[in-house]
mmCIF file of C-alpha atoms and ligand atoms in Angstrom:
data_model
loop_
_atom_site.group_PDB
_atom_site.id
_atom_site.type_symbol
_atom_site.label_atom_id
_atom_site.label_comp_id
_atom_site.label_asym_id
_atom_site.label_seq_id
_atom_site.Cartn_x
_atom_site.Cartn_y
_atom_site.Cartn_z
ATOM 1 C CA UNK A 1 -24.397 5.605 -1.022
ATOM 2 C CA UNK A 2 -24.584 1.978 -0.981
ATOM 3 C CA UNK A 3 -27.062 -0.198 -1.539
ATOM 4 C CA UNK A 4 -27.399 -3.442 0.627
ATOM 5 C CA UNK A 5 -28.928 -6.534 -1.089
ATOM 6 C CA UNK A 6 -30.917 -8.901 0.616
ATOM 7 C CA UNK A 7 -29.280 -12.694 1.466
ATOM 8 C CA UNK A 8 -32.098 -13.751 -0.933
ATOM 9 C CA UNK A 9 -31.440 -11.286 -3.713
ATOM 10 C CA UNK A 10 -31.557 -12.780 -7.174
ATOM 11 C CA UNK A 11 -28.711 -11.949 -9.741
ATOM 12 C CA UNK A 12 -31.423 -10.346 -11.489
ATOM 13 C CA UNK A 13 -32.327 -8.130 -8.740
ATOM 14 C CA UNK A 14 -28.857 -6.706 -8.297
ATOM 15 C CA UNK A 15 -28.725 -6.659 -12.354
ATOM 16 C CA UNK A 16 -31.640 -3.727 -12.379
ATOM 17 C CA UNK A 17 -30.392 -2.198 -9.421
ATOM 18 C CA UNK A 18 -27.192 -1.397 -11.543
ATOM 19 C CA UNK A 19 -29.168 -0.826 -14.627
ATOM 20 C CA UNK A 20 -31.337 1.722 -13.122
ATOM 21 C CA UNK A 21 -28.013 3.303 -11.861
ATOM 22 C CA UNK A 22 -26.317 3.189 -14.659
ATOM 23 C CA UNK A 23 -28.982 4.810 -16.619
ATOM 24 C CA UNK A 24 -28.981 7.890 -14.227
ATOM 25 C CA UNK A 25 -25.060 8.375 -15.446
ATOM 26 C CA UNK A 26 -24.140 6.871 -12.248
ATOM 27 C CA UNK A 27 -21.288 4.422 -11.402
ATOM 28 C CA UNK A 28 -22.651 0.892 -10.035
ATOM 29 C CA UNK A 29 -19.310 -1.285 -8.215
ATOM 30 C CA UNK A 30 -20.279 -4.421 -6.984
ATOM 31 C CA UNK A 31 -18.765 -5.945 -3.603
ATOM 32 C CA UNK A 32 -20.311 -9.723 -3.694
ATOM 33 C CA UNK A 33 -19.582 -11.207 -0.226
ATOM 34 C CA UNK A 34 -20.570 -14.415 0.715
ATOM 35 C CA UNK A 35 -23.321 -13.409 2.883
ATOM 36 C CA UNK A 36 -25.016 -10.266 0.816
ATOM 37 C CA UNK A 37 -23.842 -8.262 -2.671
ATOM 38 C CA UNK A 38 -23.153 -4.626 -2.076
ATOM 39 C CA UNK A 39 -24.244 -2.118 -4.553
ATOM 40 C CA UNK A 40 -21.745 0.639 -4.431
ATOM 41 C CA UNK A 41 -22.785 4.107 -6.418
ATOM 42 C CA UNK A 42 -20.673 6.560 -7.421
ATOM 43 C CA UNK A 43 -21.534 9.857 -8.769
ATOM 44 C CA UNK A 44 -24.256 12.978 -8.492
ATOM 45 C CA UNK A 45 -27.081 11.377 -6.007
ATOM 46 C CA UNK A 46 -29.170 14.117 -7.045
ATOM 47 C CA UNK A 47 -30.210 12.352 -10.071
ATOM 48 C CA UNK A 48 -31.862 9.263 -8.082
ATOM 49 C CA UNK A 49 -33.924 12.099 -6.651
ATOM 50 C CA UNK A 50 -37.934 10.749 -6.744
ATOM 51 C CA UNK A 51 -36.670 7.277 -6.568
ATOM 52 C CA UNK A 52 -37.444 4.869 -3.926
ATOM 53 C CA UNK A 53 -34.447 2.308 -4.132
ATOM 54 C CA UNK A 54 -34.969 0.994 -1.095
ATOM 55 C CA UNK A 55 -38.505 -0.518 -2.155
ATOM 56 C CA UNK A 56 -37.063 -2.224 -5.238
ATOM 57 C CA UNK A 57 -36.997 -5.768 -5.862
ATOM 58 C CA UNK A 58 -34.124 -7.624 -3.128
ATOM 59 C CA UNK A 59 -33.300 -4.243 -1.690
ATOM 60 C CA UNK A 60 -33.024 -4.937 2.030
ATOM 61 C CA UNK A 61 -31.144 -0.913 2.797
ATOM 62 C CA UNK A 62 -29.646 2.127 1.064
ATOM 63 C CA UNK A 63 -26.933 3.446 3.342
ATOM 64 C CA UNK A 64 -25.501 6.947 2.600
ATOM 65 C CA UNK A 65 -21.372 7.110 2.225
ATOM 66 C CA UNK A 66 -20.714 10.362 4.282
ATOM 67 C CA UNK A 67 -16.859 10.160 3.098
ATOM 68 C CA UNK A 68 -15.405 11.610 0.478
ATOM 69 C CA UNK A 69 -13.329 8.484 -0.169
ATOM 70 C CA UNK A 70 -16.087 5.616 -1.814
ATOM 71 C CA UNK A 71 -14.578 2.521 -3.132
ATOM 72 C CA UNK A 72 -11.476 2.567 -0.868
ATOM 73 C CA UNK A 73 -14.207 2.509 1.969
ATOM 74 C CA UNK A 74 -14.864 -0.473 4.262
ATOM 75 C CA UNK A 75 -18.679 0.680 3.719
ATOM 76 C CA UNK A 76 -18.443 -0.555 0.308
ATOM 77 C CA UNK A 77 -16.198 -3.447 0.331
ATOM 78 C CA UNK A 78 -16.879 -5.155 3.353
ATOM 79 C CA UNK A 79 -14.091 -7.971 3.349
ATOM 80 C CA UNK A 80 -10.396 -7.558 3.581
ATOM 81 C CA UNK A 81 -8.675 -7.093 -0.094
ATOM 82 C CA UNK A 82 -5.893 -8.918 -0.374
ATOM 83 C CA UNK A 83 -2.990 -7.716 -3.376
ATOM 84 C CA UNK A 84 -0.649 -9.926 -5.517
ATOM 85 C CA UNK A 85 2.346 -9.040 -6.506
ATOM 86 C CA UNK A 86 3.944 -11.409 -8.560
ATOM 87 C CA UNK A 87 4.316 -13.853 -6.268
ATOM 88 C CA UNK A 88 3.557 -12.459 -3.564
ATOM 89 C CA UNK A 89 -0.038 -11.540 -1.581
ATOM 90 C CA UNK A 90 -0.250 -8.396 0.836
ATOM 91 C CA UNK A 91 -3.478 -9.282 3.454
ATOM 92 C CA UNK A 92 -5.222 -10.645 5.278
ATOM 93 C CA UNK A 93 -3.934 -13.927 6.137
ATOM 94 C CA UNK A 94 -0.432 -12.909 5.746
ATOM 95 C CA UNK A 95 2.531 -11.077 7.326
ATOM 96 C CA UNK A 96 4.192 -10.104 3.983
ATOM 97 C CA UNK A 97 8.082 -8.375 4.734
ATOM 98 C CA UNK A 98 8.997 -5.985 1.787
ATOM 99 C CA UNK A 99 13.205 -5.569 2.779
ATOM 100 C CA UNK A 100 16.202 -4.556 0.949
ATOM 101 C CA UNK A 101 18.384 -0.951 0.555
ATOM 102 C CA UNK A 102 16.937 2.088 0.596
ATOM 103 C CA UNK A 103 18.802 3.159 -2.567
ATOM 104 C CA UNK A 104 20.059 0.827 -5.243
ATOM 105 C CA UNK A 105 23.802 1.675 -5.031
ATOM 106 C CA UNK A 106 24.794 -1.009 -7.264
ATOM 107 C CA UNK A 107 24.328 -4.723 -8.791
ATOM 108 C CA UNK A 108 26.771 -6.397 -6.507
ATOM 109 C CA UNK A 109 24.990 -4.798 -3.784
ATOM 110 C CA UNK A 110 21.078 -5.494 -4.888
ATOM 111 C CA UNK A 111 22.201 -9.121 -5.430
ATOM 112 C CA UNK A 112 23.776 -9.950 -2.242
ATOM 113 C CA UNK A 113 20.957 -7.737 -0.576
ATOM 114 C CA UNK A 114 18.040 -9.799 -2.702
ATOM 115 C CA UNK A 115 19.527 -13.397 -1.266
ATOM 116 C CA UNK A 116 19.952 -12.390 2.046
ATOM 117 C CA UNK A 117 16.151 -11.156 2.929
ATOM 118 C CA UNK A 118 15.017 -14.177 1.139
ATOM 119 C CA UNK A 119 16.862 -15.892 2.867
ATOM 120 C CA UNK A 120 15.552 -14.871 6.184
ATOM 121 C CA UNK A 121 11.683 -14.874 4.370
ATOM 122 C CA UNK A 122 11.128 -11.667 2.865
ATOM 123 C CA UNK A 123 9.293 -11.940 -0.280
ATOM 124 C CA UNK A 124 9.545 -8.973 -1.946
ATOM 125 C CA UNK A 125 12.421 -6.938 -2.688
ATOM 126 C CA UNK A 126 12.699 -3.203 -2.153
ATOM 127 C CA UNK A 127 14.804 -0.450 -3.340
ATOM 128 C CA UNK A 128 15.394 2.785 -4.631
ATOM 129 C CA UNK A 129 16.121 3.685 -8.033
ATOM 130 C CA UNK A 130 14.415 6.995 -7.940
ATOM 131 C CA UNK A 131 15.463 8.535 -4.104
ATOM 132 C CA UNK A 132 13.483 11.965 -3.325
ATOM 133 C CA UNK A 133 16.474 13.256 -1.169
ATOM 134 C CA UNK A 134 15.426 16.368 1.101
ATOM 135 C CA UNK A 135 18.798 17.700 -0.396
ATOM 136 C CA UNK A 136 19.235 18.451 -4.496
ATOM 137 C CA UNK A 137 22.792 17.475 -3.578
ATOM 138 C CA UNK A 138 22.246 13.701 -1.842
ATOM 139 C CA UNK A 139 21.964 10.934 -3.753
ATOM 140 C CA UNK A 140 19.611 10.811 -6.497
ATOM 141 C CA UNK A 141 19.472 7.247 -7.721
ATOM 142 C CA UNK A 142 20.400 5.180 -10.557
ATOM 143 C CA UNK A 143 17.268 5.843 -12.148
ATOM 144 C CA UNK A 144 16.425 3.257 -15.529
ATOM 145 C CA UNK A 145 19.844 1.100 -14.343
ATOM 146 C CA UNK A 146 19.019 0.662 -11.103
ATOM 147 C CA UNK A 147 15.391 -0.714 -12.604
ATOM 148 C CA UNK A 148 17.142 -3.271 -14.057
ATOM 149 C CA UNK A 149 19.185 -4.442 -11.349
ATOM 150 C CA UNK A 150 15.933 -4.872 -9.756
ATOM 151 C CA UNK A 151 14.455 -7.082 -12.376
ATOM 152 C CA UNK A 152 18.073 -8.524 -12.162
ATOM 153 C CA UNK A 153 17.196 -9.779 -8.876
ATOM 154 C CA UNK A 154 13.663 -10.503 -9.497
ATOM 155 C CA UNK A 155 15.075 -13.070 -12.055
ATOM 156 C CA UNK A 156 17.807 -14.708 -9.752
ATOM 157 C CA UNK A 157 15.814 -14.834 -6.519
ATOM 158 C CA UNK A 158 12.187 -15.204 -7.356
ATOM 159 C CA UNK A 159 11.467 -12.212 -5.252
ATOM 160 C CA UNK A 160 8.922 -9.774 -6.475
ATOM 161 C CA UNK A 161 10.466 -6.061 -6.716
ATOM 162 C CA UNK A 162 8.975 -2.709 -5.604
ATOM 163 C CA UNK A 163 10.399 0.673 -6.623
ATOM 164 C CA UNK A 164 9.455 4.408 -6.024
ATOM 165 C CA UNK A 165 8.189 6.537 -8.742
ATOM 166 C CA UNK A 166 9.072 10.064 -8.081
ATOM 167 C CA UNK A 167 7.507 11.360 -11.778
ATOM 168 C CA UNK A 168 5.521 10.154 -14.645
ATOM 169 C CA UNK A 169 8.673 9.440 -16.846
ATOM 170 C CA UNK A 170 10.140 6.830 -14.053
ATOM 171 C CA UNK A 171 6.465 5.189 -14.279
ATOM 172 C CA UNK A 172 6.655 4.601 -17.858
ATOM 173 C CA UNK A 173 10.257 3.209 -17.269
ATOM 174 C CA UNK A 174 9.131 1.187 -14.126
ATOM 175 C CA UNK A 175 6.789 -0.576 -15.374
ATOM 176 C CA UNK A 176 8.700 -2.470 -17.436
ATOM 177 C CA UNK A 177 10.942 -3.836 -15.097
ATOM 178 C CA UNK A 178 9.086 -3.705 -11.573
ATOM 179 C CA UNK A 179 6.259 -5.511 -9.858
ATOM 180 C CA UNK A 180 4.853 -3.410 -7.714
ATOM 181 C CA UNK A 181 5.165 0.789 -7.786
ATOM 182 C CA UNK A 182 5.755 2.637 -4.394
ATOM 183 C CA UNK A 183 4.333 6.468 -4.373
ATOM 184 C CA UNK A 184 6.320 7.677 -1.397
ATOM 185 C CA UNK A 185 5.382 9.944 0.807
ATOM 186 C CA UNK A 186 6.770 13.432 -0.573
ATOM 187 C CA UNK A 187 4.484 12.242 -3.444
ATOM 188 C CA UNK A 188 1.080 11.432 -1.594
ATOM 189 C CA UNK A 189 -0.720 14.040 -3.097
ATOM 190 C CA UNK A 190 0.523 14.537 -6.445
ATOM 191 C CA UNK A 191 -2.622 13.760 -8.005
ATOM 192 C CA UNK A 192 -1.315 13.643 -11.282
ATOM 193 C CA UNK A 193 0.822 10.700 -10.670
ATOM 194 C CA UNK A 194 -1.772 9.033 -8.483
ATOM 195 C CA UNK A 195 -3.621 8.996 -11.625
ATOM 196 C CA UNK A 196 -1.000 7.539 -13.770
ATOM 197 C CA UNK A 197 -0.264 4.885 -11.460
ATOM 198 C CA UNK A 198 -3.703 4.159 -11.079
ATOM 199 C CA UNK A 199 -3.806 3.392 -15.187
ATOM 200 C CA UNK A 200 -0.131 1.187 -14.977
ATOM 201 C CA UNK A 201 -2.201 -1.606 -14.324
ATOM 202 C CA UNK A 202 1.036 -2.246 -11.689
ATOM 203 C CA UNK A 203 0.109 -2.661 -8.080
ATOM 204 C CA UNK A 204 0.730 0.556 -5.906
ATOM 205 C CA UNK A 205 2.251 0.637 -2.633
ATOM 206 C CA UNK A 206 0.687 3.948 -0.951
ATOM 207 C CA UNK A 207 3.206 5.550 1.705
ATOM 208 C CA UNK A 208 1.350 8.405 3.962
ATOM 209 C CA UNK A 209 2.285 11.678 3.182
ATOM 210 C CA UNK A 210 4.844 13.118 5.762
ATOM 211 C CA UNK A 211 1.756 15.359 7.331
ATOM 212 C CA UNK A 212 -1.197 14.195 5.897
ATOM 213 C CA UNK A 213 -4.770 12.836 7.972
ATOM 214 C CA UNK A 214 -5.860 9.158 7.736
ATOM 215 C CA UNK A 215 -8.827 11.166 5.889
ATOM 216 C CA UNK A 216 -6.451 12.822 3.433
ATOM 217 C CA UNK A 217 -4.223 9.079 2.701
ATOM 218 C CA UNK A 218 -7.202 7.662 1.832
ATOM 219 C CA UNK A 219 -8.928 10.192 -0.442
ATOM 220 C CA UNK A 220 -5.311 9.900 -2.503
ATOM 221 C CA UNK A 221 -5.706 5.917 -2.579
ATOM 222 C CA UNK A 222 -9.224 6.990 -3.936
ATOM 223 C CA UNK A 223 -7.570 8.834 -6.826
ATOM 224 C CA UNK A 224 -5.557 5.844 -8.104
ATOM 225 C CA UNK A 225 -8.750 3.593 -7.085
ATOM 226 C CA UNK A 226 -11.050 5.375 -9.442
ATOM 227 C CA UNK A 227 -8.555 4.640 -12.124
ATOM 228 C CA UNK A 228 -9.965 1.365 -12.148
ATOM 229 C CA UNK A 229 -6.954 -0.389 -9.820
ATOM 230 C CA UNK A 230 -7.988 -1.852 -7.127
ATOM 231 C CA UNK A 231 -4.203 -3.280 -6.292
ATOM 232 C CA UNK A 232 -3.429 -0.984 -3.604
ATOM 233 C CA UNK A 233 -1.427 -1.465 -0.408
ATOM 234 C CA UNK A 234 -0.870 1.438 1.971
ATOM 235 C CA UNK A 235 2.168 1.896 4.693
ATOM 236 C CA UNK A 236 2.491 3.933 7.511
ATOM 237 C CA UNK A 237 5.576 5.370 7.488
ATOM 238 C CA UNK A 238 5.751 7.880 10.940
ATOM 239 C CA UNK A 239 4.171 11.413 10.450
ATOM 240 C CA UNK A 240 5.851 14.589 11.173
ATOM 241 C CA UNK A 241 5.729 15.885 14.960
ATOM 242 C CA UNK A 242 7.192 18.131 17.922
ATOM 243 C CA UNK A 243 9.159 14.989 18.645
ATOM 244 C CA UNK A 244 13.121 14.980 17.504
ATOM 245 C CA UNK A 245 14.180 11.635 18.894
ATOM 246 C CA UNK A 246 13.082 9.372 16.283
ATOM 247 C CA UNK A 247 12.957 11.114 12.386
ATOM 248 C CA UNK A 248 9.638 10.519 12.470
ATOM 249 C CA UNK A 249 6.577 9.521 15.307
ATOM 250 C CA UNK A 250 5.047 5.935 14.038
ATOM 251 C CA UNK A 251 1.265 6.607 14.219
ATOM 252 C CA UNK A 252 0.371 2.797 15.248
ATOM 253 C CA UNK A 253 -3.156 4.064 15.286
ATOM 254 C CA UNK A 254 -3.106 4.355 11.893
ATOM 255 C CA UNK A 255 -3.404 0.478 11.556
ATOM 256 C CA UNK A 256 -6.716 -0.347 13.218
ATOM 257 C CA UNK A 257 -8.325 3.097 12.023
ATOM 258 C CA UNK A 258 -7.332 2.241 8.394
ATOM 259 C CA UNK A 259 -8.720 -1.832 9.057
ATOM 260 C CA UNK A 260 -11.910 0.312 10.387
ATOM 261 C CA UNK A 261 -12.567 2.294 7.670
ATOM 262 C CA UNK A 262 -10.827 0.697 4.682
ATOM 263 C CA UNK A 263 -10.778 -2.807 2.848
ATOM 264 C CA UNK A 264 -7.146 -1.890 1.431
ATOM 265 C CA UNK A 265 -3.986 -4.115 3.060
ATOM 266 C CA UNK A 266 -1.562 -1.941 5.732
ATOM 267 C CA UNK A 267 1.854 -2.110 5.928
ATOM 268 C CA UNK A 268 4.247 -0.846 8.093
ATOM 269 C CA UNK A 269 8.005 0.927 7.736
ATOM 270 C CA UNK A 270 9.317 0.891 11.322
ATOM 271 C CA UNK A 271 12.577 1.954 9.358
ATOM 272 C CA UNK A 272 11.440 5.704 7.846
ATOM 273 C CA UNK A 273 9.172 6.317 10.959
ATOM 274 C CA UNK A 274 12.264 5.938 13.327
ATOM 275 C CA UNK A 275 15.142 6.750 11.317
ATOM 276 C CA UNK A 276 16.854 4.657 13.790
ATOM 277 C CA UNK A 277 18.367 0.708 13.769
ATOM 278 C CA UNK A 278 17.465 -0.120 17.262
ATOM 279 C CA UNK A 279 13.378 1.015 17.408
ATOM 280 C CA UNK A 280 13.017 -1.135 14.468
ATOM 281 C CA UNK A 281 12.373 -4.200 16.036
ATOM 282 C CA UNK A 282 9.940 -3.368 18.914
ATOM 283 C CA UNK A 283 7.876 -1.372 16.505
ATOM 284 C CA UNK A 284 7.624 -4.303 13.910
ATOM 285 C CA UNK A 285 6.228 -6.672 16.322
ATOM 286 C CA UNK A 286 3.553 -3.813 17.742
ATOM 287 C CA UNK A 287 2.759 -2.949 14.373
ATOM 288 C CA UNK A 288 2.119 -6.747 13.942
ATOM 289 C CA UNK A 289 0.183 -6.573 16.945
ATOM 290 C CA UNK A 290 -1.890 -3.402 15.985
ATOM 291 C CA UNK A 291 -2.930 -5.670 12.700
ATOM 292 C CA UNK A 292 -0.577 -4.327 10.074
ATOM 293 C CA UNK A 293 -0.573 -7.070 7.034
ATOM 294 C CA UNK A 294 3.144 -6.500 6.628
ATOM 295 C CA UNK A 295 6.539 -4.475 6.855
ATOM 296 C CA UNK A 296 8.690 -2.330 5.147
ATOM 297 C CA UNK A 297 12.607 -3.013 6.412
ATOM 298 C CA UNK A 298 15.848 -1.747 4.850
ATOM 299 C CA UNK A 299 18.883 -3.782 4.580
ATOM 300 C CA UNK A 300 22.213 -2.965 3.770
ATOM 301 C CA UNK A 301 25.048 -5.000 3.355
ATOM 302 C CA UNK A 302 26.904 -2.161 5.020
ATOM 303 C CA UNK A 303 24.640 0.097 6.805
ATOM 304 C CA UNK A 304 27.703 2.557 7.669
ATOM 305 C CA UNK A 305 29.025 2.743 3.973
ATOM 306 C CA UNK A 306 25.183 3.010 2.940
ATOM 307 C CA UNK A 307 24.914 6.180 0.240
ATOM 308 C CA UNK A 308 21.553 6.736 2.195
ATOM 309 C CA UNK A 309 19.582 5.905 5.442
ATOM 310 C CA UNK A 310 22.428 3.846 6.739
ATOM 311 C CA UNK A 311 21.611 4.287 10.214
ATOM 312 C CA UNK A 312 18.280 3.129 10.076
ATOM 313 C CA UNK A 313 19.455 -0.188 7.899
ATOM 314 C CA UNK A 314 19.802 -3.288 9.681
ATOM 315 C CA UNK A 315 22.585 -5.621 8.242
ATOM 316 C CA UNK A 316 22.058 -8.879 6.568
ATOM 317 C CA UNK A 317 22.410 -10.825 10.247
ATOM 318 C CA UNK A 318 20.420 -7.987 11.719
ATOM 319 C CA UNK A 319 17.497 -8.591 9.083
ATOM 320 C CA UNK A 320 17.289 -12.387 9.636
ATOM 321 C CA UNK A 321 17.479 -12.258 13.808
ATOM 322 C CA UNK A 322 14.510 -9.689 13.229
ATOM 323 C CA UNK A 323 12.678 -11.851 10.929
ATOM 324 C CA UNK A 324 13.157 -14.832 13.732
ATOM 325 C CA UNK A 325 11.829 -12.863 16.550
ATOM 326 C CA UNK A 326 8.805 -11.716 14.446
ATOM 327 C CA UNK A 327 7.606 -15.247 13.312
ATOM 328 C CA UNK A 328 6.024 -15.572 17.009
ATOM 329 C CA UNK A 329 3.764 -12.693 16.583
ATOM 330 C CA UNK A 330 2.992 -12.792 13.531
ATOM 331 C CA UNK A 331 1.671 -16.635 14.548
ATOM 332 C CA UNK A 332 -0.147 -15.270 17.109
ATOM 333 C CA UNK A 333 -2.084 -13.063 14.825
ATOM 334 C CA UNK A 334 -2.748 -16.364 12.755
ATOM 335 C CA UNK A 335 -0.794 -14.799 9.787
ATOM 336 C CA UNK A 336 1.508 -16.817 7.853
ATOM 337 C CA UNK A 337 4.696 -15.643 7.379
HETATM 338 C C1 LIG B 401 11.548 5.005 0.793
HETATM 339 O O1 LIG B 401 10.767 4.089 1.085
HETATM 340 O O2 LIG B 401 12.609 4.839 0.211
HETATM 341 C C2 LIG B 401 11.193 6.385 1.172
HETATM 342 C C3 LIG B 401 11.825 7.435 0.656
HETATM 343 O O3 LIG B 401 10.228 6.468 2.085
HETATM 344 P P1 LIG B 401 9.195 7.660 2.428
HETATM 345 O O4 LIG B 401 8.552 8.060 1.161
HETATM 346 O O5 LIG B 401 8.263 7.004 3.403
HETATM 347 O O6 LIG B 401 10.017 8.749 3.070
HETATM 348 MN MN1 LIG B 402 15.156 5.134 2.880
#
């Protein structure tokens, strides 16, 4: 449930709200806007049972939460979120491009990658040092030196860095060298490293699961949430359909349900959902249009010698006529980029 202070609520008014909440073993997470504070509760409601919160001192309304997802929801967070990392800031105001290979194949290759999106106005850097390849044979990464290239890059461009963690071992080694950890979507619901990236204290970029609901996303952005980390970003990446022509169908709709009934920043990766160079760009600007607070783009200095998704990379000169024909829309969404 939440709890909806009054405009004219005194700090000590919302202070014995969440000490009578907290005394009933409950959870109290405050959402101060700048029109009225939010008491969020979390836990058994059963134990306010007899209690009339909605009589107490600068209560104005005690709303139930019917979703299982709490402090992800809109309901109790009202405003946009916005995320740093490093340098960077995913939402609202923003059209933030994540871009670079989808595997780090080497340093020559990160490097030339990192200067050419930033060139062309990405600010942060992706890439693969961990790849979960549908095959055991593919590609698997360069694991801990690929990491470094990444920080590498971090150092020489200014960009911030995001990597996938595929297991709790690559977290403990990503942290050290990354800004930002991406949970991809094999990985939505593996709620055990949901967990430990909610304690890395690193910002989390949350990819959708391959077949999972809006419902089911944001219930796993909950797990790494209740970890205490609010820094969460989620991307739509195309779900899995009857459809063959694209690798995967980019559920646009995703974007305003998520603004509806989350606070958390969306991205979207026009790149996984198509699987296919030339749907890139008209699905970057819709997804700009649908309110997406960024993209996810791969880059490759040589999309056809690319050790993985090479036909869905766009080359350096591809990247930065993409980038031009975006700045339009995203200005028309009022969102600096
Ligand atoms: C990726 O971003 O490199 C990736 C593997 O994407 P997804 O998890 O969306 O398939
Ligand atoms: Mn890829």
């Amino acid at each position: 449930m939440i709890i909806i202070m009054k405009p004219s609520a005194s700090q000590k008014d919302v202070q014995n709200i969440t000490r009578l909440i907290e005394s009933k073993g409950l959870t109290a997470h405050l959402s101060e806007g700048t029109q009225v504070t939010i008491v969020g509760v979390v836990g058994d409601k059963s134990r306010l049972a007899g209690i009339n919160l909605e009589i107490s001192q600068g209560v104005d309304k005690v709303v139930p939460v019917t979703e299982s997802y709490k402090l992800v929801n809109r309901k109790f967070h009202p405003e946009n979120s916005s995320v740093s990392v490093g340098s960077a800031v995913i939402g609202p105001d923003t059209l933030t491009i994540m871009a670079g290979p989808c595997a780090i194949e080497s340093q020559q290759q990160l490097i030339d990658t990192a200067f050419a999106v930033k060139k062309a106005g990405a600010t942060i850097l992706r890439g693969g040092a961990y790849k979960p390849r549908t095959s055991p044979y593919s590609f698997q990464g360069l694991e801990e030196e690929g990491l470094k290239y990444m920080m590498e890059a971090r150092q020489a461009t200014g960009l911030s860095v995001v990597c996938e963690v595929t297991s709790l071992k690559a977290i403990e080694k990503a942290v050290k060298y990354v800004d930002m950890l991406q949970i991809g979507a094999r990985n939505m619901q593996n709620f055990e490293l949901l967990k430990e990236a909610g304690k890395s204290g690193l910002p989390v970029l949350l990819k959708r699961g391959l077949a999972a609901t809006i419902d089911e996303w944001l219930n796993a952005a909950e797990y790494i949430i209740s970890e205490g980390n609010e820094n969460i970003v989620l991307c739509e990446r195309g779900i899995r359909t009857y459809e063959t022509a694209t690798r995967n169908t980019l559920d646009l709709s995703a974007v305003p349900v998520i603004r509806k009934k989350s606070h958390l920043p969306i991205i979207v990766d026009p790149s996984h959902a198509t699987g296919v160079r030339d749907y890139v760009e008209p699905l970057a600007k819709a997804s700009i249009a649908a309110g997406a607070d960024g993209l996810m783009i791969e880059v490759h200095p040589c999309p056809e010698c690319a050790l993985s998704d090479g036909p869905q990379s766009l080359t350096f000169d591809g990247f930065e006529a993409l980038a031009d024909q975006l700045r339009p829309y995203a200005q028309l969404e009022g969102r600096k980029f």
